Coordinates of C-alpha atoms and ligand atoms in Angstrom, one line a residue:
M212 CA 2.6 93.5 223.7
T213 CA 1.5 91.5 220.6
T214 CA 4.5 89.5 219.3
I215 CA 4.1 87.3 216.3
A216 CA 6.3 84.3 216.1
S217 CA 7.5 84.9 212.7
A218 CA 6.2 87.1 210.5
R219 CA 5.4 86.6 206.8
L220 CA 6.6 88.9 204.3
V221 CA 5.5 89.8 200.8
V222 CA 8.4 92.0 199.3
L223 CA 7.5 93.5 196.1
I224 CA 10.8 94.9 193.9
S225 CA 11.2 96.1 190.2
G226 CA 15.1 95.8 190.1
N227 CA 18.1 95.0 191.5
G228 CA 17.3 93.5 194.8
S229 CA 19.5 94.8 197.3
N230 CA 17.4 95.5 200.0
L231 CA 15.5 92.2 199.2
Q232 CA 18.8 90.6 199.8
A233 CA 19.4 92.4 202.8
I234 CA 16.0 91.1 204.2
I235 CA 16.7 87.3 203.4
D236 CA 20.8 87.7 204.8
H237 CA 18.6 89.1 207.9
I238 CA 16.4 86.3 208.1
E239 CA 19.4 83.7 207.4
S240 CA 21.5 84.6 210.3
G241 CA 18.6 85.0 212.8
K242 CA 18.9 88.5 213.2
L243 CA 15.1 88.9 211.7
N244 CA 12.4 86.5 212.7
A245 CA 10.6 86.5 209.7
I246 CA 9.9 84.3 207.0
I247 CA 9.5 85.6 203.0
S248 CA 6.2 84.3 201.9
L249 CA 6.5 85.8 198.2
V250 CA 8.1 88.2 196.0
I251 CA 6.2 89.8 193.5
S252 CA 7.7 91.9 190.7
N253 CA 6.5 93.9 187.8
N254 CA 9.6 93.6 185.7
K255 CA 10.4 90.3 184.0
N256 CA 13.9 90.9 183.9
A257 CA 14.3 92.2 187.7
Y258 CA 17.8 90.8 189.5
G259 CA 16.2 90.1 192.3
I260 CA 13.9 87.6 191.3
I261 CA 16.9 85.3 190.8
R262 CA 18.4 86.5 194.6
A263 CA 14.9 85.1 195.8
Q264 CA 15.2 81.9 193.5
Q265 CA 18.7 81.5 194.8
H266 CA 16.9 81.2 198.2
N267 CA 13.8 78.7 197.1
I268 CA 11.8 82.0 197.8
P269 CA 8.5 81.5 196.1
T270 CA 7.9 84.4 193.1
R271 CA 5.6 86.2 190.9
I272 CA 5.9 88.5 188.0
A273 CA 3.2 90.5 187.5
V274 CA 4.1 92.5 184.3
P275 CA 1.2 95.6 183.7
D276 CA -0.8 94.9 180.5
P277 CA -0.6 98.0 178.2
E278 CA -4.4 97.9 178.5
E279 CA -4.8 97.8 181.9
T280 CA -5.4 100.6 184.4
R281 CA -3.9 100.8 187.1
Q282 CA -6.8 100.2 189.6
Q283 CA -7.0 96.7 187.3
Y284 CA -3.1 95.8 187.8
D285 CA -3.4 96.8 191.9
C286 CA -6.8 94.7 191.9
R287 CA -4.4 91.5 190.5
L288 CA -1.8 92.5 192.7
I289 CA -4.1 92.4 195.6
K290 CA -5.4 88.8 194.3
I291 CA -2.1 87.4 194.2
I292 CA -1.0 88.7 197.6
D293 CA -4.4 87.9 199.8
D294 CA -4.0 84.2 198.3
I295 CA -1.6 84.0 200.9
D296 CA -0.8 84.6 204.5
Y297 CA 1.5 87.9 205.5
D298 CA 2.0 90.3 208.0
Y299 CA 3.6 93.3 206.2
I300 CA 4.0 93.8 202.5
V301 CA 7.2 95.3 202.0
L302 CA 7.9 97.6 199.1
A303 CA 11.6 97.6 198.3
G304 CA 12.2 99.3 195.1
F305 CA 9.0 98.5 193.9
M306 CA 9.0 101.6 190.8
K307 CA 5.6 101.7 190.6
I308 CA 2.8 104.2 191.3
L309 CA -0.1 102.3 194.0
S310 CA -3.5 102.9 193.8
D311 CA -5.7 104.4 196.6
N312 CA -7.4 101.3 196.6
F313 CA -4.4 99.3 197.1
V314 CA -3.1 101.5 199.9
D315 CA -6.2 101.2 201.4
H316 CA -6.5 97.4 201.5
Y317 CA -3.0 97.3 203.6
K318 CA -3.1 100.4 205.4
G319 CA -1.3 99.7 208.5
C320 CA 1.1 96.8 206.8
L321 CA 2.3 98.6 204.1
L322 CA 5.9 99.6 204.3
N323 CA 8.1 101.6 201.8
I324 CA 11.9 103.0 201.8
H325 CA 12.9 105.6 199.6
P326 CA 16.3 107.1 199.6
S327 CA 15.9 110.4 201.1
L328 CA 15.6 111.9 204.6
L329 CA 11.7 112.3 204.1
P330 CA 9.7 114.4 204.0
R331 CA 12.7 116.2 201.9
Y332 CA 13.3 114.8 197.9
K333 CA 10.5 112.9 197.7
G334 CA 10.5 111.2 194.1
L335 CA 12.6 110.5 191.6
N336 CA 16.9 111.4 191.6
T337 CA 16.8 112.1 195.2
H338 CA 20.8 111.5 195.0
Q339 CA 21.2 114.0 192.1
R340 CA 18.7 117.0 193.4
V341 CA 20.2 116.8 196.9
L342 CA 23.9 117.2 195.2
D343 CA 22.6 120.0 193.0
A344 CA 21.0 121.9 196.4
G345 CA 24.6 121.6 198.3
E346 CA 22.8 119.8 200.9
K347 CA 25.5 118.2 203.6
I348 CA 23.3 115.2 204.5
H349 CA 21.4 113.1 203.3
G350 CA 19.7 109.4 203.7
A351 CA 16.8 107.0 203.9
S352 CA 13.5 106.7 205.3
V353 CA 11.2 103.8 206.2
H354 CA 7.6 104.9 206.0
F355 CA 4.1 103.2 206.4
V356 CA 2.6 103.8 202.8
T357 CA -0.5 106.2 202.8
P358 CA -2.1 107.3 199.2
T359 CA 0.2 110.7 198.5
L360 CA 3.2 109.8 196.8
D361 CA 6.3 109.0 199.8
S362 CA 4.2 110.9 202.5
G363 CA 3.3 108.3 204.7
P364 CA 4.1 108.7 208.3
I365 CA 8.1 108.2 208.7
I366 CA 9.2 105.1 211.0
M367 CA 12.6 105.8 210.5
Q368 CA 15.5 107.2 209.3
V369 CA 19.3 107.1 208.9
A370 CA 21.2 110.1 207.9
V371 CA 24.4 110.0 205.6
D372 CA 26.7 112.5 205.3
I373 CA 27.8 114.4 202.3
S374 CA 31.4 114.1 201.4
P375 CA 33.2 117.1 198.9
G376 CA 33.7 114.7 196.1
D377 CA 30.4 113.3 195.8
T378 CA 28.7 112.0 192.9
P379 CA 25.0 110.6 192.3
A380 CA 26.4 107.2 192.1
T381 CA 29.2 107.2 195.2
L382 CA 26.2 108.8 197.2
A383 CA 23.6 106.4 195.9
N384 CA 25.9 103.4 196.9
R385 CA 26.5 105.2 200.4
V386 CA 22.9 105.6 201.3
L387 CA 21.9 101.9 199.5
K388 CA 24.3 100.3 202.4
K389 CA 22.5 102.3 205.2
E390 CA 19.1 101.2 203.4
H391 CA 19.9 97.5 204.0
S392 CA 19.9 97.9 207.8
L393 CA 17.6 100.4 208.0
Y394 CA 14.7 98.1 206.7
S395 CA 15.7 95.5 209.0
H396 CA 15.6 97.1 211.9
V397 CA 12.3 98.2 211.2
L398 CA 11.0 94.9 210.6
S399 CA 12.7 93.7 213.4
M400 CA 10.8 96.7 215.5
C401 CA 7.8 95.6 214.0
I402 CA 8.3 92.2 214.8
D403 CA 9.1 91.9 218.0
E404 CA 7.9 95.3 219.5
T405 CA 3.9 96.9 218.6
V406 CA 4.3 99.2 215.5
E407 CA 1.0 101.2 214.4
L408 CA -0.2 103.4 212.3
S409 CA -2.9 105.0 213.5
G410 CA -4.2 108.5 211.3
K411 CA -1.1 109.8 211.0
H412 CA 0.9 109.3 213.2
V413 CA 2.9 105.9 214.5
F414 CA 2.8 104.5 217.3
V415 CA 5.6 102.1 218.9
N416 CA 4.5 100.1 222.0
G417 CA 1.2 102.3 222.2
R418 CA 3.2 105.7 222.6
K419 CA 3.1 108.0 219.8
I420 CA 6.7 109.0 218.0
N421 CA 6.4 113.0 217.8
K422 CA 9.6 112.3 215.1
P423 CA 11.0 109.5 213.1
L424 CA 13.1 107.4 214.9
I425 CA 17.1 107.4 214.4
L426 CA 19.2 104.6 213.2
E427 CA 22.5 105.5 214.7
S428 CA 25.2 104.5 212.1
E429 CA 27.1 101.4 213.0
Ligands
GRF739 C1 16.6 101.6 196.8 O1 17.5 102.8 197.0 C2 15.1 102.4 197.5 O2 15.5 102.9 198.7 C3 14.3 102.6 196.5 O3 14.9 101.8 195.5 C4 16.2 101.5 195.6 C5 16.1 99.8 195.0 O4 17.2 99.4 195.5 N1 13.2 102.9 196.6 P1 17.2 98.0 195.5 O5 16.6 97.1 194.1 O6 16.6 97.5 196.9 O7 18.6 97.5 195.0

């Protein structure tokens, strides 16, 4: 079994950064054996940048230039990331579609969190869409990133019951709280056990998982 002493994370954000904050809190409380080497934001006003600075975590703002193609922007990101040591690239509310080149470059160490029980409700506005569809259960997923949006092999999910009076905002709030436990839980697994991407499948300690693992509610 490969054990990483203290995993080095690069976290990519675009906004509030509450998932980033949860990762920071799990690290600082000793529950997650990691350090955050760098936080990158594509948005100079992202509150997550302030959160990182409050914990003395290095930050970089990389705002896309209107003249730049997606490939050119992603090459710029790759240069920033490859200049430092990392074990995992953690997409935490990074609201930018990444090029195949970027995704292939970080294959097997690029993780994303998505606010739905994938493969259902890929893309945006998931809370509104599950309510419109009359669903009873919603949730969040952490998956390896592959070139097709929100379609990479899922490592773990957490479910959230939908209540009759839920609005997109109340539901988003409950899902987000669950995301905070889910992401750190998956990162812990990746660090303390062996979680690998092979082809389209996730292997945990050498065994293929046939369906996403489920984080039981606390
Ligand atoms: C989360 O709901 C995450 O699943 C999605 O974007 C949101 C980011 O929230 N990809 P925050 O910036 O971590 O608060």
